[in-house]
C-alpha cells in the first residue's frame, strides 16, 4: 500500500519509526493483520491469543499491527470473511474483533505490553477498537516533506553506489518529487539504478560470436588446464548472449554508479502513487481526527 497512515503511529509505506534499540529486555512483535485470519473456526482467535501470550511472556514488549482495517473491520458491515460454518454475523473477522477487544481490555494481565496499529482506512475499523483504554491515541502521519524525502533517500541509498556529484537534497526538493511517499522514493532509487543498466555499453553480436569461438577452442584443446578455467567467464557471457541477454562489458561493470542524469531519467518515469484526490481525503480525515 502506498498511502499515508491517518491513524495511530506508523505510515504503511515508510520504514517503521525508530523504536528503542532492541536489547535483552525489550522486544518488538510486528504483525501483518491478514496473517492472523484462518479459514478454520477458532484458529484466528487462537492466533490472536497466541500473539498476546507471546508478548506477555517477553514483556516489556511492543506489538505492532499493520493493516488493522483488514484485521478489525466494522462488525455487521459484511466486509469480514464469513468463516464457513460460523457464517453471517459470526464470521471470522467479527470473532477476531471480539478477541482483540478482550485482550485490549486487559481481562488478563497486560503489564508492560504496548499495542500500536497502523491503517490507511480508519473509517473501516470497528469503532469499539478506538474507544478510550484501547487504541484511543491517534496520530496522522502525512506524506513526507522535502526534508523528510531527503532523509528517506539517504537511508535507501546507503547500500547503493551513488556518485559523489549527486545532490540528494536537490532531488528531494525537486517539484516532480512533490507528493512522493516512502515507497515512491524507494521506487525512484530503483528506477535510477535501472537507468544505469540501460546506459551500459553492450557487446555487439560479432563480439559474442568471437567469445563463443574462443570458449569452444579452449575447451577442445588438450591439456588446456588453467586456460579452460580462464575461459569460463567468456563462456558464461556467450551463454547469456545465446539466451538473448547481452551481458555488459567487464570494464563497464567495474564503474557502475548512479549519477545525476540517472535520477533525472527516474524522475521523468516515476509518478506519485497517492493521487491529489486521495491527499485531499486524507487531509479531511486529519481535520476530523484533530477535531477541527
PDB file of C-alpha atoms in Angstrom:
ATOM      1  CA  UNK A   1       0.000   0.000   0.000  1.00  0.00           C
ATOM      2  CA  UNK A   2       1.297   3.410  -0.855  1.00  0.00           C
ATOM      3  CA  UNK A   3      -0.763   5.666   1.368  1.00  0.00           C
ATOM      4  CA  UNK A   4      -0.108   7.836   4.399  1.00  0.00           C
ATOM      5  CA  UNK A   5      -1.335   6.420   7.674  1.00  0.00           C
ATOM      6  CA  UNK A   6      -4.119   8.672   9.023  1.00  0.00           C
ATOM      7  CA  UNK A   7      -4.491   6.843  12.333  1.00  0.00           C
ATOM      8  CA  UNK A   8      -2.195   5.565  15.061  1.00  0.00           C
ATOM      9  CA  UNK A   9       1.537   5.896  14.590  1.00  0.00           C
ATOM     10  CA  UNK A  10       3.190   4.414  11.528  1.00  0.00           C
ATOM     11  CA  UNK A  11       2.852   5.174   7.794  1.00  0.00           C
ATOM     12  CA  UNK A  12       2.404   1.940   5.892  1.00  0.00           C
ATOM     13  CA  UNK A  13       4.685   2.956   3.062  1.00  0.00           C
ATOM     14  CA  UNK A  14       7.614   4.260   5.125  1.00  0.00           C
ATOM     15  CA  UNK A  15      10.187   2.392   7.154  1.00  0.00           C
ATOM     16  CA  UNK A  16       8.909   1.980  10.750  1.00  0.00           C
ATOM     17  CA  UNK A  17       9.604   4.904  13.020  1.00  0.00           C
ATOM     18  CA  UNK A  18      12.702   4.240  15.150  1.00  0.00           C
ATOM     19  CA  UNK A  19      11.937   2.347  18.341  1.00  0.00           C
ATOM     20  CA  UNK A  20      14.424   1.974  21.205  1.00  0.00           C
ATOM     21  CA  UNK A  21      17.343  -0.202  20.198  1.00  0.00           C
ATOM     22  CA  UNK A  22      16.418  -3.842  20.925  1.00  0.00           C
ATOM     23  CA  UNK A  23      18.243  -5.484  23.814  1.00  0.00           C
ATOM     24  CA  UNK A  24      17.746  -8.356  26.180  1.00  0.00           C
ATOM     25  CA  UNK A  25      14.685  -6.856  27.942  1.00  0.00           C
ATOM     26  CA  UNK A  26      12.880  -5.161  25.061  1.00  0.00           C
ATOM     27  CA  UNK A  27      11.002  -6.905  22.228  1.00  0.00           C
ATOM     28  CA  UNK A  28       9.086  -5.789  19.182  1.00  0.00           C
ATOM     29  CA  UNK A  29       6.491  -8.054  17.512  1.00  0.00           C
ATOM     30  CA  UNK A  30       5.332  -6.788  14.084  1.00  0.00           C
ATOM     31  CA  UNK A  31       2.086  -8.428  12.921  1.00  0.00           C
ATOM     32  CA  UNK A  32       0.552  -8.189   9.449  1.00  0.00           C
ATOM     33  CA  UNK A  33      -3.200  -8.040  10.077  1.00  0.00           C
ATOM     34  CA  UNK A  34      -4.388 -10.569   7.457  1.00  0.00           C
ATOM     35  CA  UNK A  35      -1.838 -13.191   8.525  1.00  0.00           C
ATOM     36  CA  UNK A  36      -3.892 -13.892  11.689  1.00  0.00           C
ATOM     37  CA  UNK A  37      -7.031 -14.792   9.718  1.00  0.00           C
ATOM     38  CA  UNK A  38      -7.659 -18.516   9.199  1.00  0.00           C
ATOM     39  CA  UNK A  39     -10.467 -20.341   7.406  1.00  0.00           C
ATOM     40  CA  UNK A  40     -10.873 -22.871  10.241  1.00  0.00           C
ATOM     41  CA  UNK A  41     -13.263 -21.953  13.031  1.00  0.00           C
ATOM     42  CA  UNK A  42     -11.458 -20.853  16.187  1.00  0.00           C
ATOM     43  CA  UNK A  43      -7.975 -20.711  14.665  1.00  0.00           C
ATOM     44  CA  UNK A  44      -7.995 -16.929  14.100  1.00  0.00           C
ATOM     45  CA  UNK A  45      -8.958 -16.185  17.707  1.00  0.00           C
ATOM     46  CA  UNK A  46      -6.314 -18.665  18.831  1.00  0.00           C
ATOM     47  CA  UNK A  47      -3.706 -16.794  16.766  1.00  0.00           C
ATOM     48  CA  UNK A  48      -4.682 -13.506  18.434  1.00  0.00           C
ATOM     49  CA  UNK A  49      -4.412 -15.063  21.900  1.00  0.00           C
ATOM     50  CA  UNK A  50      -1.031 -16.535  20.989  1.00  0.00           C
ATOM     51  CA  UNK A  51       0.273 -13.092  19.954  1.00  0.00           C
ATOM     52  CA  UNK A  52      -0.630 -11.559  23.307  1.00  0.00           C
ATOM     53  CA  UNK A  53       0.596 -14.582  25.258  1.00  0.00           C
ATOM     54  CA  UNK A  54       3.946 -14.369  23.488  1.00  0.00           C
ATOM     55  CA  UNK A  55       4.083 -10.621  24.207  1.00  0.00           C
ATOM     56  CA  UNK A  56       3.303 -11.114  27.902  1.00  0.00           C
ATOM     57  CA  UNK A  57       5.975 -13.773  28.201  1.00  0.00           C
ATOM     58  CA  UNK A  58       8.596 -11.425  26.711  1.00  0.00           C
ATOM     59  CA  UNK A  59       7.471  -8.180  28.375  1.00  0.00           C
ATOM     60  CA  UNK A  60       8.299  -5.348  28.113  1.00  0.00           C
ATOM     61  CA  UNK A  61       7.110  -5.671  24.536  1.00  0.00           C
ATOM     62  CA  UNK A  62       5.617  -3.622  21.689  1.00  0.00           C
ATOM     63  CA  UNK A  63       3.018  -5.285  19.445  1.00  0.00           C
ATOM     64  CA  UNK A  64       2.635  -3.539  16.077  1.00  0.00           C
ATOM     65  CA  UNK A  65      -0.449  -4.426  13.995  1.00  0.00           C
ATOM     66  CA  UNK A  66      -0.101  -3.388  10.362  1.00  0.00           C
ATOM     67  CA  UNK A  67      -3.223  -3.094   8.173  1.00  0.00           C
ATOM     68  CA  UNK A  68      -5.553  -3.009  11.167  1.00  0.00           C
ATOM     69  CA  UNK A  69      -8.543  -2.359   8.895  1.00  0.00           C
ATOM     70  CA  UNK A  70      -8.139  -5.880   7.453  1.00  0.00           C
ATOM     71  CA  UNK A  71      -7.952  -7.436  10.908  1.00  0.00           C
ATOM     72  CA  UNK A  72     -10.676  -5.474  12.704  1.00  0.00           C
ATOM     73  CA  UNK A  73     -13.327  -4.193  10.251  1.00  0.00           C
ATOM     74  CA  UNK A  74     -16.680  -2.854  11.405  1.00  0.00           C
ATOM     75  CA  UNK A  75     -18.833  -5.641  12.754  1.00  0.00           C
ATOM     76  CA  UNK A  76     -22.044  -6.183  10.814  1.00  0.00           C
ATOM     77  CA  UNK A  77     -20.651  -4.478   7.701  1.00  0.00           C
ATOM     78  CA  UNK A  78     -20.230  -7.743   5.787  1.00  0.00           C
ATOM     79  CA  UNK A  79     -16.593  -6.904   4.984  1.00  0.00           C
ATOM     80  CA  UNK A  80     -15.111  -9.758   7.010  1.00  0.00           C
ATOM     81  CA  UNK A  81     -14.793 -13.391   5.957  1.00  0.00           C
ATOM     82  CA  UNK A  82     -17.919 -15.475   6.501  1.00  0.00           C
ATOM     83  CA  UNK A  83     -15.945 -18.122   8.336  1.00  0.00           C
ATOM     84  CA  UNK A  84     -17.567 -21.177   6.799  1.00  0.00           C
ATOM     85  CA  UNK A  85     -19.777 -22.787   9.422  1.00  0.00           C
ATOM     86  CA  UNK A  86     -19.722 -19.594  11.505  1.00  0.00           C
ATOM     87  CA  UNK A  87     -21.325 -17.687   8.615  1.00  0.00           C
ATOM     88  CA  UNK A  88     -23.073 -14.309   8.665  1.00  0.00           C
ATOM     89  CA  UNK A  89     -22.631 -12.158  11.767  1.00  0.00           C
ATOM     90  CA  UNK A  90     -20.411 -14.819  13.367  1.00  0.00           C
ATOM     91  CA  UNK A  91     -17.751 -14.509  10.654  1.00  0.00           C
ATOM     92  CA  UNK A  92     -14.026 -14.817  11.192  1.00  0.00           C
ATOM     93  CA  UNK A  93     -13.390 -11.056  11.295  1.00  0.00           C
ATOM     94  CA  UNK A  94     -16.109 -10.425  13.880  1.00  0.00           C
ATOM     95  CA  UNK A  95     -14.778 -13.149  16.148  1.00  0.00           C
ATOM     96  CA  UNK A  96     -11.263 -11.729  15.765  1.00  0.00           C
ATOM     97  CA  UNK A  97     -12.530  -8.257  16.720  1.00  0.00           C
ATOM     98  CA  UNK A  98     -14.195  -9.709  19.821  1.00  0.00           C
ATOM     99  CA  UNK A  99     -10.962 -11.473  20.807  1.00  0.00           C
ATOM    100  CA  UNK A 100      -8.910  -8.318  20.233  1.00  0.00           C
ATOM    101  CA  UNK A 101     -11.283  -6.299  22.405  1.00  0.00           C
ATOM    102  CA  UNK A 102     -10.974  -8.908  25.151  1.00  0.00           C
ATOM    103  CA  UNK A 103      -7.173  -8.710  25.049  1.00  0.00           C
ATOM    104  CA  UNK A 104      -7.095  -4.901  24.864  1.00  0.00           C
ATOM    105  CA  UNK A 105      -9.496  -4.580  27.800  1.00  0.00           C
ATOM    106  CA  UNK A 106      -6.933  -6.387  29.932  1.00  0.00           C
ATOM    107  CA  UNK A 107      -9.203  -9.111  31.296  1.00  0.00           C
ATOM    108  CA  UNK A 108      -5.877 -10.836  31.875  1.00  0.00           C
ATOM    109  CA  UNK A 109      -2.746  -9.012  32.920  1.00  0.00           C
ATOM    110  CA  UNK A 110      -1.194  -6.965  30.130  1.00  0.00           C
ATOM    111  CA  UNK A 111       1.504  -5.195  32.114  1.00  0.00           C
ATOM    112  CA  UNK A 112       4.371  -3.724  30.064  1.00  0.00           C
ATOM    113  CA  UNK A 113       2.727  -4.763  26.758  1.00  0.00           C
ATOM    114  CA  UNK A 114       2.165  -1.833  24.406  1.00  0.00           C
ATOM    115  CA  UNK A 115      -0.073  -2.067  21.339  1.00  0.00           C
ATOM    116  CA  UNK A 116       0.451   0.103  18.242  1.00  0.00           C
ATOM    117  CA  UNK A 117      -1.509  -0.204  14.996  1.00  0.00           C
ATOM    118  CA  UNK A 118      -1.412   1.360  11.518  1.00  0.00           C
ATOM    119  CA  UNK A 119      -4.028   1.778   8.841  1.00  0.00           C
ATOM    120  CA  UNK A 120      -4.783   3.943   5.848  1.00  0.00           C
ATOM    121  CA  UNK A 121      -8.534   3.321   6.086  1.00  0.00           C
ATOM    122  CA  UNK A 122      -9.589   4.354   9.616  1.00  0.00           C
ATOM    123  CA  UNK A 123     -13.231   4.597   8.598  1.00  0.00           C
ATOM    124  CA  UNK A 124     -13.306   0.811   8.100  1.00  0.00           C
ATOM    125  CA  UNK A 125     -12.121  -0.030  11.644  1.00  0.00           C
ATOM    126  CA  UNK A 126     -14.691  -1.123  14.209  1.00  0.00           C
ATOM    127  CA  UNK A 127     -15.391   1.943  16.421  1.00  0.00           C
ATOM    128  CA  UNK A 128     -15.051  -0.172  19.576  1.00  0.00           C
ATOM    129  CA  UNK A 129     -11.328  -0.587  18.809  1.00  0.00           C
ATOM    130  CA  UNK A 130     -10.784   3.179  19.088  1.00  0.00           C
ATOM    131  CA  UNK A 131     -12.572   3.791  22.376  1.00  0.00           C
ATOM    132  CA  UNK A 132     -10.707   5.042  25.490  1.00  0.00           C
ATOM    133  CA  UNK A 133      -8.461   2.422  27.049  1.00  0.00           C
ATOM    134  CA  UNK A 134      -7.898   0.638  23.741  1.00  0.00           C
ATOM    135  CA  UNK A 135      -6.377   2.298  20.656  1.00  0.00           C
ATOM    136  CA  UNK A 136      -7.514   5.739  21.809  1.00  0.00           C
ATOM    137  CA  UNK A 137      -4.409   7.779  20.883  1.00  0.00           C
ATOM    138  CA  UNK A 138      -4.495   8.611  17.194  1.00  0.00           C
ATOM    139  CA  UNK A 139      -1.814  10.299  15.116  1.00  0.00           C
ATOM    140  CA  UNK A 140      -1.988  11.359  11.486  1.00  0.00           C
ATOM    141  CA  UNK A 141       1.248  10.796   9.560  1.00  0.00           C
ATOM    142  CA  UNK A 142       1.328  12.940   6.395  1.00  0.00           C
ATOM    143  CA  UNK A 143       3.326  12.414   3.252  1.00  0.00           C
ATOM    144  CA  UNK A 144       6.991  13.369   3.692  1.00  0.00           C
ATOM    145  CA  UNK A 145       8.094  16.946   3.106  1.00  0.00           C
ATOM    146  CA  UNK A 146      11.316  17.825   1.247  1.00  0.00           C
ATOM    147  CA  UNK A 147      13.473  17.348   4.348  1.00  0.00           C
ATOM    148  CA  UNK A 148      11.816  14.000   5.083  1.00  0.00           C
ATOM    149  CA  UNK A 149      12.237  12.903   1.466  1.00  0.00           C
ATOM    150  CA  UNK A 150      15.962  13.682   1.723  1.00  0.00           C
ATOM    151  CA  UNK A 151      16.245  11.547   4.879  1.00  0.00           C
ATOM    152  CA  UNK A 152      14.418   8.661   3.212  1.00  0.00           C
ATOM    153  CA  UNK A 153      16.558   8.865   0.076  1.00  0.00           C
ATOM    154  CA  UNK A 154      19.716   8.972   2.190  1.00  0.00           C
ATOM    155  CA  UNK A 155      18.595   5.875   4.105  1.00  0.00           C
ATOM    156  CA  UNK A 156      17.548   3.969   0.967  1.00  0.00           C
ATOM    157  CA  UNK A 157      20.784   4.784  -0.873  1.00  0.00           C
ATOM    158  CA  UNK A 158      23.142   3.513   1.828  1.00  0.00           C
ATOM    159  CA  UNK A 159      23.574   0.198   0.035  1.00  0.00           C
ATOM    160  CA  UNK A 160      23.643   1.729  -3.438  1.00  0.00           C
ATOM    161  CA  UNK A 161      26.627   3.160  -5.237  1.00  0.00           C
ATOM    162  CA  UNK A 162      25.629   6.802  -5.702  1.00  0.00           C
ATOM    163  CA  UNK A 163      28.071   9.197  -7.357  1.00  0.00           C
ATOM    164  CA  UNK A 164      29.531  11.982  -5.232  1.00  0.00           C
ATOM    165  CA  UNK A 165      28.142  14.503  -7.727  1.00  0.00           C
ATOM    166  CA  UNK A 166      24.540  13.555  -6.823  1.00  0.00           C
ATOM    167  CA  UNK A 167      22.807  16.080  -4.581  1.00  0.00           C
ATOM    168  CA  UNK A 168      20.088  14.038  -2.835  1.00  0.00           C
ATOM    169  CA  UNK A 169      18.741  17.185  -1.171  1.00  0.00           C
ATOM    170  CA  UNK A 170      18.130  18.709  -4.606  1.00  0.00           C
ATOM    171  CA  UNK A 171      16.460  15.504  -5.803  1.00  0.00           C
ATOM    172  CA  UNK A 172      14.199  15.508  -2.735  1.00  0.00           C
ATOM    173  CA  UNK A 173      13.301  19.183  -3.242  1.00  0.00           C
ATOM    174  CA  UNK A 174      12.526  18.726  -6.947  1.00  0.00           C
ATOM    175  CA  UNK A 175       8.937  19.708  -7.767  1.00  0.00           C
ATOM    176  CA  UNK A 176       8.474  16.381  -9.578  1.00  0.00           C
ATOM    177  CA  UNK A 177       9.055  14.588  -6.246  1.00  0.00           C
ATOM    178  CA  UNK A 178       6.287  16.530  -4.505  1.00  0.00           C
ATOM    179  CA  UNK A 179       3.747  14.112  -3.045  1.00  0.00           C
ATOM    180  CA  UNK A 180       6.116  11.118  -3.156  1.00  0.00           C
ATOM    181  CA  UNK A 181       5.639   8.570  -0.402  1.00  0.00           C
ATOM    182  CA  UNK A 182       8.418   6.462   1.062  1.00  0.00           C
ATOM    183  CA  UNK A 183       7.607   3.654  -1.369  1.00  0.00           C
ATOM    184  CA  UNK A 184       7.715   6.114  -4.270  1.00  0.00           C
ATOM    185  CA  UNK A 185      11.163   7.315  -3.207  1.00  0.00           C
ATOM    186  CA  UNK A 186      12.407   3.727  -2.990  1.00  0.00           C
ATOM    187  CA  UNK A 187      10.981   3.167  -6.485  1.00  0.00           C
ATOM    188  CA  UNK A 188      12.774   6.324  -7.659  1.00  0.00           C
ATOM    189  CA  UNK A 189      16.105   4.929  -6.482  1.00  0.00           C
ATOM    190  CA  UNK A 190      15.408   1.563  -8.154  1.00  0.00           C
ATOM    191  CA  UNK A 191      14.472   3.308 -11.398  1.00  0.00           C
ATOM    192  CA  UNK A 192      17.707   5.319 -11.268  1.00  0.00           C
ATOM    193  CA  UNK A 193      19.607   2.034 -10.878  1.00  0.00           C
ATOM    194  CA  UNK A 194      17.819   0.629 -13.923  1.00  0.00           C
ATOM    195  CA  UNK A 195      18.767   3.765 -15.845  1.00  0.00           C
ATOM    196  CA  UNK A 196      22.423   2.947 -15.103  1.00  0.00           C
ATOM    197  CA  UNK A 197      21.983  -0.524 -16.576  1.00  0.00           C
ATOM    198  CA  UNK A 198      20.187   0.800 -19.641  1.00  0.00           C
ATOM    199  CA  UNK A 199      23.091   3.180 -20.301  1.00  0.00           C
ATOM    200  CA  UNK A 200      25.741   0.451 -20.172  1.00  0.00           C
ATOM    201  CA  UNK A 201      27.568  -0.387 -23.423  1.00  0.00           C
ATOM    202  CA  UNK A 202      26.681  -3.849 -24.685  1.00  0.00           C
ATOM    203  CA  UNK A 203      28.883  -6.200 -26.698  1.00  0.00           C
ATOM    204  CA  UNK A 204      27.947  -6.492 -30.342  1.00  0.00           C
ATOM    205  CA  UNK A 205      26.827  -9.709 -31.997  1.00  0.00           C
ATOM    206  CA  UNK A 206      30.328 -10.027 -33.544  1.00  0.00           C
ATOM    207  CA  UNK A 207      31.915  -9.820 -30.067  1.00  0.00           C
ATOM    208  CA  UNK A 208      29.607 -12.510 -28.729  1.00  0.00           C
ATOM    209  CA  UNK A 209      30.374 -14.751 -31.704  1.00  0.00           C
ATOM    210  CA  UNK A 210      34.109 -14.288 -31.107  1.00  0.00           C
ATOM    211  CA  UNK A 211      33.663 -15.132 -27.403  1.00  0.00           C
ATOM    212  CA  UNK A 212      31.843 -18.361 -28.275  1.00  0.00           C
ATOM    213  CA  UNK A 213      34.586 -19.375 -30.740  1.00  0.00           C
ATOM    214  CA  UNK A 214      37.322 -18.712 -28.145  1.00  0.00           C
ATOM    215  CA  UNK A 215      35.464 -20.670 -25.481  1.00  0.00           C
ATOM    216  CA  UNK A 216      34.976 -23.621 -27.853  1.00  0.00           C
ATOM    217  CA  UNK A 217      38.645 -23.573 -28.916  1.00  0.00           C
ATOM    218  CA  UNK A 218      39.945 -23.514 -25.334  1.00  0.00           C
ATOM    219  CA  UNK A 219      37.573 -26.264 -24.223  1.00  0.00           C
ATOM    220  CA  UNK A 220      38.566 -28.509 -27.135  1.00  0.00           C
ATOM    221  CA  UNK A 221      42.331 -28.021 -26.710  1.00  0.00           C
ATOM    222  CA  UNK A 222      44.012 -30.952 -24.927  1.00  0.00           C
ATOM    223  CA  UNK A 223      45.611 -30.095 -21.595  1.00  0.00           C
ATOM    224  CA  UNK A 224      44.045 -26.665 -21.509  1.00  0.00           C
ATOM    225  CA  UNK A 225      44.218 -26.711 -17.702  1.00  0.00           C
ATOM    226  CA  UNK A 226      44.039 -23.221 -16.243  1.00  0.00           C
ATOM    227  CA  UNK A 227      43.304 -21.766 -19.666  1.00  0.00           C
ATOM    228  CA  UNK A 228      39.940 -23.536 -19.633  1.00  0.00           C
ATOM    229  CA  UNK A 229      39.199 -22.052 -16.236  1.00  0.00           C
ATOM    230  CA  UNK A 230      40.109 -18.619 -17.540  1.00  0.00           C
ATOM    231  CA  UNK A 231      37.624 -19.071 -20.378  1.00  0.00           C
ATOM    232  CA  UNK A 232      34.679 -19.690 -18.057  1.00  0.00           C
ATOM    233  CA  UNK A 233      33.633 -16.002 -17.850  1.00  0.00           C
ATOM    234  CA  UNK A 234      33.718 -15.762 -21.640  1.00  0.00           C
ATOM    235  CA  UNK A 235      31.683 -18.957 -21.942  1.00  0.00           C
ATOM    236  CA  UNK A 236      29.179 -17.643 -19.403  1.00  0.00           C
ATOM    237  CA  UNK A 237      28.872 -14.420 -21.339  1.00  0.00           C
ATOM    238  CA  UNK A 238      28.386 -16.371 -24.565  1.00  0.00           C
ATOM    239  CA  UNK A 239      25.664 -18.459 -22.951  1.00  0.00           C
ATOM    240  CA  UNK A 240      23.911 -15.321 -21.756  1.00  0.00           C
ATOM    241  CA  UNK A 241      24.125 -13.898 -25.259  1.00  0.00           C
ATOM    242  CA  UNK A 242      22.684 -17.091 -26.702  1.00  0.00           C
ATOM    243  CA  UNK A 243      19.663 -16.674 -24.405  1.00  0.00           C
ATOM    244  CA  UNK A 244      19.045 -13.187 -25.760  1.00  0.00           C
ATOM    245  CA  UNK A 245      20.548 -11.239 -22.815  1.00  0.00           C
ATOM    246  CA  UNK A 246      23.664  -9.318 -23.760  1.00  0.00           C
ATOM    247  CA  UNK A 247      25.963  -9.031 -20.704  1.00  0.00           C
ATOM    248  CA  UNK A 248      27.640  -5.678 -20.058  1.00  0.00           C
ATOM    249  CA  UNK A 249      31.300  -5.322 -20.831  1.00  0.00           C
ATOM    250  CA  UNK A 250      33.679  -6.030 -17.869  1.00  0.00           C
ATOM    251  CA  UNK A 251      35.126  -2.524 -17.880  1.00  0.00           C
ATOM    252  CA  UNK A 252      31.597  -1.097 -17.684  1.00  0.00           C
ATOM    253  CA  UNK A 253      30.647  -3.329 -14.757  1.00  0.00           C
ATOM    254  CA  UNK A 254      33.617  -2.019 -12.767  1.00  0.00           C
ATOM    255  CA  UNK A 255      32.348   1.604 -12.864  1.00  0.00           C
ATOM    256  CA  UNK A 256      28.652   1.208 -12.041  1.00  0.00           C
ATOM    257  CA  UNK A 257      27.260   4.142 -10.066  1.00  0.00           C
ATOM    258  CA  UNK A 258      24.107   6.256 -10.067  1.00  0.00           C
ATOM    259  CA  UNK A 259      24.713   9.769 -11.368  1.00  0.00           C
ATOM    260  CA  UNK A 260      22.572  12.941 -11.593  1.00  0.00           C
ATOM    261  CA  UNK A 261      21.473  12.070 -15.139  1.00  0.00           C
ATOM    262  CA  UNK A 262      20.083   8.759 -13.928  1.00  0.00           C
ATOM    263  CA  UNK A 263      17.984  10.490 -11.264  1.00  0.00           C
ATOM    264  CA  UNK A 264      16.743  12.872 -13.953  1.00  0.00           C
ATOM    265  CA  UNK A 265      15.591   9.920 -16.043  1.00  0.00           C
ATOM    266  CA  UNK A 266      13.979   8.297 -12.989  1.00  0.00           C
ATOM    267  CA  UNK A 267      12.097  11.489 -12.075  1.00  0.00           C
ATOM    268  CA  UNK A 268      10.691  11.564 -15.584  1.00  0.00           C
ATOM    269  CA  UNK A 269       9.394   7.991 -15.219  1.00  0.00           C
ATOM    270  CA  UNK A 270       8.167   7.681 -11.604  1.00  0.00           C
ATOM    271  CA  UNK A 271       4.845   9.227 -10.600  1.00  0.00           C
ATOM    272  CA  UNK A 272       3.343   9.695  -7.101  1.00  0.00           C
ATOM    273  CA  UNK A 273       1.238   6.717  -6.052  1.00  0.00           C
ATOM    274  CA  UNK A 274      -1.055   8.900  -3.902  1.00  0.00           C
ATOM    275  CA  UNK A 275      -3.331  10.959  -6.115  1.00  0.00           C
ATOM    276  CA  UNK A 276      -4.240  14.547  -5.327  1.00  0.00           C
ATOM    277  CA  UNK A 277      -7.829  13.480  -4.599  1.00  0.00           C
ATOM    278  CA  UNK A 278      -6.565  10.929  -2.070  1.00  0.00           C
ATOM    279  CA  UNK A 279      -4.393  13.560  -0.428  1.00  0.00           C
ATOM    280  CA  UNK A 280      -7.417  15.850  -0.012  1.00  0.00           C
ATOM    281  CA  UNK A 281      -9.387  12.960   1.502  1.00  0.00           C
ATOM    282  CA  UNK A 282      -6.602  12.172   3.971  1.00  0.00           C
ATOM    283  CA  UNK A 283      -6.284  15.828   4.951  1.00  0.00           C
ATOM    284  CA  UNK A 284     -10.021  15.842   5.627  1.00  0.00           C
ATOM    285  CA  UNK A 285      -9.543  12.789   7.848  1.00  0.00           C
ATOM    286  CA  UNK A 286      -6.730  14.595   9.637  1.00  0.00           C
ATOM    287  CA  UNK A 287      -9.025  17.529  10.386  1.00  0.00           C
ATOM    288  CA  UNK A 288     -11.658  15.141  11.750  1.00  0.00           C
ATOM    289  CA  UNK A 289      -9.094  13.345  13.943  1.00  0.00           C
ATOM    290  CA  UNK A 290      -7.845  16.667  15.303  1.00  0.00           C
ATOM    291  CA  UNK A 291     -11.394  17.874  15.910  1.00  0.00           C
ATOM    292  CA  UNK A 292     -11.217  20.897  13.648  1.00  0.00           C
TER     293      UNK A 292
END
